Short mmCIF file of C-alpha atoms in Angstrom, two decimals:
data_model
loop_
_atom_site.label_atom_id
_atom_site.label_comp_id
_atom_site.label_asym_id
_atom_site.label_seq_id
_atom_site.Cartn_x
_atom_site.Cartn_y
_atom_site.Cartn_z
CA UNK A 213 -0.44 93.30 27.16
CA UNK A 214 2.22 92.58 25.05
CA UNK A 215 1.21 91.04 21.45
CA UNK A 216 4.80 89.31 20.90
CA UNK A 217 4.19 87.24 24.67
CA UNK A 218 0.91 85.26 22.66
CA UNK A 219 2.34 83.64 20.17
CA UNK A 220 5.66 82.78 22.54
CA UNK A 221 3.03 81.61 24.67
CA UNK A 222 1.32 79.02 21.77
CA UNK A 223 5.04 78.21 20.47
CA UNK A 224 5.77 76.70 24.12
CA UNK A 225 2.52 74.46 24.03
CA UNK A 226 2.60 73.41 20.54
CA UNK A 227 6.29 71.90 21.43
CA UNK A 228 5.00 70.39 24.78
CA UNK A 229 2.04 69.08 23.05
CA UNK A 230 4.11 67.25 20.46
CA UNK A 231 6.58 66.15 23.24
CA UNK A 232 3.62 64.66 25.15
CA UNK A 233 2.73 62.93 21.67
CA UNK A 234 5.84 61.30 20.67
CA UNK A 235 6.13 60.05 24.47
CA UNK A 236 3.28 58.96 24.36
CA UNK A 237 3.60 57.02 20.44
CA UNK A 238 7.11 56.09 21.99
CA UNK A 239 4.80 53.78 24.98
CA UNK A 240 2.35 52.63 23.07
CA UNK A 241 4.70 51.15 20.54
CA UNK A 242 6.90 49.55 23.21
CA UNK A 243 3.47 47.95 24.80
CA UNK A 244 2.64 46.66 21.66
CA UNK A 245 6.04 45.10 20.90
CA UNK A 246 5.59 43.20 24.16
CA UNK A 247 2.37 41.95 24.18
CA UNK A 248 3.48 40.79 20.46
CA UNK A 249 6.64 39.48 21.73
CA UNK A 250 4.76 37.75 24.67
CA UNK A 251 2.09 36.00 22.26
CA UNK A 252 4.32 34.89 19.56
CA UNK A 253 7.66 33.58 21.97
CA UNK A 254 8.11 29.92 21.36
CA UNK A 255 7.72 27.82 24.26
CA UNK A 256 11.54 27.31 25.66
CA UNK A 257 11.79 24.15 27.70
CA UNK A 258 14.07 24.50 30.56
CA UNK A 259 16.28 21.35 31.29
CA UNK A 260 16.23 19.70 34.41
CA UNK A 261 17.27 17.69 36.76
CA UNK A 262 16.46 13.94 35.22
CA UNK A 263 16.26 15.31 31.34
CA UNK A 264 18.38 13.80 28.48
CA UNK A 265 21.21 16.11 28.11
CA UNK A 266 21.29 17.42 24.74
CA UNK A 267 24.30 16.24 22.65
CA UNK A 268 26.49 18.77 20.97
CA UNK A 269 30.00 18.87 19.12
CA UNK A 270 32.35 21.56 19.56
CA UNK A 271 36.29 21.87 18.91
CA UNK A 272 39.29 21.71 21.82
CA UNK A 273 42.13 24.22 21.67
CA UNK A 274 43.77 21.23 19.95
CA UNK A 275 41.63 20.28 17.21
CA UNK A 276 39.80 17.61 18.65
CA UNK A 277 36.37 17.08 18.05
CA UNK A 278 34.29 16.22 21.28
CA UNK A 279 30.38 15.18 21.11
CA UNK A 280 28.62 14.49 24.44
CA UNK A 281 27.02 11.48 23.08
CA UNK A 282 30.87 9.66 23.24
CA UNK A 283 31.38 10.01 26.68
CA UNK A 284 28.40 8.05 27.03
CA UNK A 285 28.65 5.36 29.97
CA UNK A 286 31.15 8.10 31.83
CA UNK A 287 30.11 10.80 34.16
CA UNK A 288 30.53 14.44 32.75
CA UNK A 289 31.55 17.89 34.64
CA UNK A 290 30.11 20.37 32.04
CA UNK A 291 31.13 23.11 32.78
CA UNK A 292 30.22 26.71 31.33
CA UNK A 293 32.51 29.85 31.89
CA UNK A 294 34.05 32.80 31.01
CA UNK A 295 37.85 34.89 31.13
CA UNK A 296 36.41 37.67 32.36
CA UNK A 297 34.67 35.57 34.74
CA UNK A 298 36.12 35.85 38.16
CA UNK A 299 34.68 33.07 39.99
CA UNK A 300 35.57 30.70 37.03
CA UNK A 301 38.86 31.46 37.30
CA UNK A 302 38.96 30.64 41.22
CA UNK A 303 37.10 27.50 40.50
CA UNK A 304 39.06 26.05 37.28
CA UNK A 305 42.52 24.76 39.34
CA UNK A 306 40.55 22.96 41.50
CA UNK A 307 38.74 21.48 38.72
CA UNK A 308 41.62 20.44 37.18
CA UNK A 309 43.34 18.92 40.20
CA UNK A 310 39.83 16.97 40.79
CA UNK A 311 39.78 15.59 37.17
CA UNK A 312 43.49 14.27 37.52
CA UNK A 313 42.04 12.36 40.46
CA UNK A 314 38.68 11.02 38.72
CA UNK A 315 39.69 11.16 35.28
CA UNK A 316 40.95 7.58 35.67
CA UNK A 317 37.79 6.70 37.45
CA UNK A 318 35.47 7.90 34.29
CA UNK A 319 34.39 11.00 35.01
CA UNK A 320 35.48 13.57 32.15
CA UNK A 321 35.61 17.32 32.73
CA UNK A 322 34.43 19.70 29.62
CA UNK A 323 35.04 23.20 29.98
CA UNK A 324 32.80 25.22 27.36
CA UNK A 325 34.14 28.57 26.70
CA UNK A 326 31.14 30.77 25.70
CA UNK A 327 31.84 32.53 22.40
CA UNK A 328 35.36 34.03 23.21
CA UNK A 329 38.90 34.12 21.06
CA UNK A 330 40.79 31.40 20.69
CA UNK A 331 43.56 33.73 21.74
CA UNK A 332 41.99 34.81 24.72
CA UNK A 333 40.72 30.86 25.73
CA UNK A 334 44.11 29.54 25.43
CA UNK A 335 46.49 32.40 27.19
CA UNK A 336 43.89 31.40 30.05
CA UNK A 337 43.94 27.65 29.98
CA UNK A 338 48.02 27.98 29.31
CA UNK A 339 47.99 30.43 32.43
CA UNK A 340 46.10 27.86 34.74
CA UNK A 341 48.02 24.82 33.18
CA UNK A 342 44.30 22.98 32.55
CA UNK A 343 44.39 19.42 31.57
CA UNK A 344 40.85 18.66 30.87
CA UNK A 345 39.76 19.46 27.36
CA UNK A 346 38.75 23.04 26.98
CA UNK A 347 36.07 24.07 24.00
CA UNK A 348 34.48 26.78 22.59
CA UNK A 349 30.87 27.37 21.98
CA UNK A 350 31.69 30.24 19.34
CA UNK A 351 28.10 30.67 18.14
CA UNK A 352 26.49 29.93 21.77
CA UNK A 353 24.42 27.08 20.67
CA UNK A 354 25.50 24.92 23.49
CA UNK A 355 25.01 27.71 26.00
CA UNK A 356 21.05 28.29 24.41
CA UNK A 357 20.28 24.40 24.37
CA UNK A 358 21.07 24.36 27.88
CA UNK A 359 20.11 27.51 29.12
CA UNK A 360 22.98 28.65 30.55
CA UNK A 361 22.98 32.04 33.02
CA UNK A 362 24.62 32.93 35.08
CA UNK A 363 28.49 31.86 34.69
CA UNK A 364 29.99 29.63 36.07
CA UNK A 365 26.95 26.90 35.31
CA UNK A 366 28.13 22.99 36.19
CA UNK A 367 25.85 20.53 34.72
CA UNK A 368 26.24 17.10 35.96
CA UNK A 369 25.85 14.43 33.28
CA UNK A 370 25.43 10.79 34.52
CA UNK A 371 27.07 8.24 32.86
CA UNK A 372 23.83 7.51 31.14
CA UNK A 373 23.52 10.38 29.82
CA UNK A 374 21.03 12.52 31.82
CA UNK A 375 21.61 15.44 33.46
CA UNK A 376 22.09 14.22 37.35
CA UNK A 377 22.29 18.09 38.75
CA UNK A 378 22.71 21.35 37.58
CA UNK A 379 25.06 23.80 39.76
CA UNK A 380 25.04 27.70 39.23
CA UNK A 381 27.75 29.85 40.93
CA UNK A 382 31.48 29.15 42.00
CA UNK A 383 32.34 25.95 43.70
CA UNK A 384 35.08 24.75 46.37
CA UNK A 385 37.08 22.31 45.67
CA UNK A 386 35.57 20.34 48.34
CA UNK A 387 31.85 20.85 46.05
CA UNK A 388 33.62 19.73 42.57
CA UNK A 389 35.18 16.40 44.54
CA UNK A 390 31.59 15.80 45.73
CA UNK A 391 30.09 16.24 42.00
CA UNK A 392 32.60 14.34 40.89
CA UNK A 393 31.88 11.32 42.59
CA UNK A 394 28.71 12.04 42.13
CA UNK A 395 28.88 11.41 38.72
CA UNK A 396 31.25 8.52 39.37
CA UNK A 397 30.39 5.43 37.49
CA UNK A 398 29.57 2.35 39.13
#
């Protein structure tokens, strides 16, 4: 037997053996970051249907400051999106042909950009010629108070102020004139 095969042999398990360990350190770690992660989470309460909607503030493309709270006794189409967001962008003209329609009948259309450029927000509400004021949630704030995934997320806000229905996915324009008057006031 050859005397240089024994220690090639022990060379091979010590590096296996300390593979094996640091997999194994690697698992128990990551089990132990989730069971921590699990007992400490704070208890998130998901919104529903018949819930206050929380109020916020956030800036238009233009400057304007717009607070949920001052649409109060109007119906609001909130709606959550994305650029890069295909279905958004198939949904927003008919959005904004369906608020010049029921914007005169108190229902208000926000559209809450979630955490992109200015640049970016208004090449795409110049491109689609949008009416409604458009705003951006830069540090997602809105988006976590509401619980917002996946995009595009509608939520329907009756004109006193509670969330009437809450809409995930693209919509026809046939769906956003139903919301709409949905959300119609009285």
């Amino acid at each position: 037997m050859d005397e240089r095969a024994v220690p090639i042999k022990n060379d091979k398990k010590k590096k296996r053996a300390v593979m094996r360990a640091a997999i194994l350190a690697i698992l128990i770690a990551a089990i132990g970051y989730t069971i921590y992660n699990s007992a400490t989470a704070e208890d998130i309460s998901l919104l529903k249907v018949g819930d206050k909607a929380p109020d916020f503030a956030l800036i238009d493309l233009e400057g304007e400051d717009h607070k949920l709270s001052d649409y109060e006794g109007q119906g609001v189409f909130l709606n959550f999106w994305g650029t890069w967001c295909k279905p958004c962008a198939k949904e927003m003209p008919a959005m904004d042909r369906q608020y010049e329609v029921f914007s005169d009948e108190g229902v208000q259309v926000l559209a809450v950009n979630i955490a992109q450029s200015d640049f970016e927000v208004q090449s795409f509400a110049d491109q689609y010629g949008l009416s409604f004021p458009v705003v951006i949630d830069k540090t997602k704030s809105v988006m976590t108070a509401y619980n917002i995934r996946p995009l595009p997320t509608t939520i329907l806000v009756n004109p006193e102020g509670n969330i009437q229905r809450i809409i995930t996915g693209e919509m026809t324009e046939q769906d956003i004139e139903g919301f709409m008057e949905e959300i119609k006031p009285d």
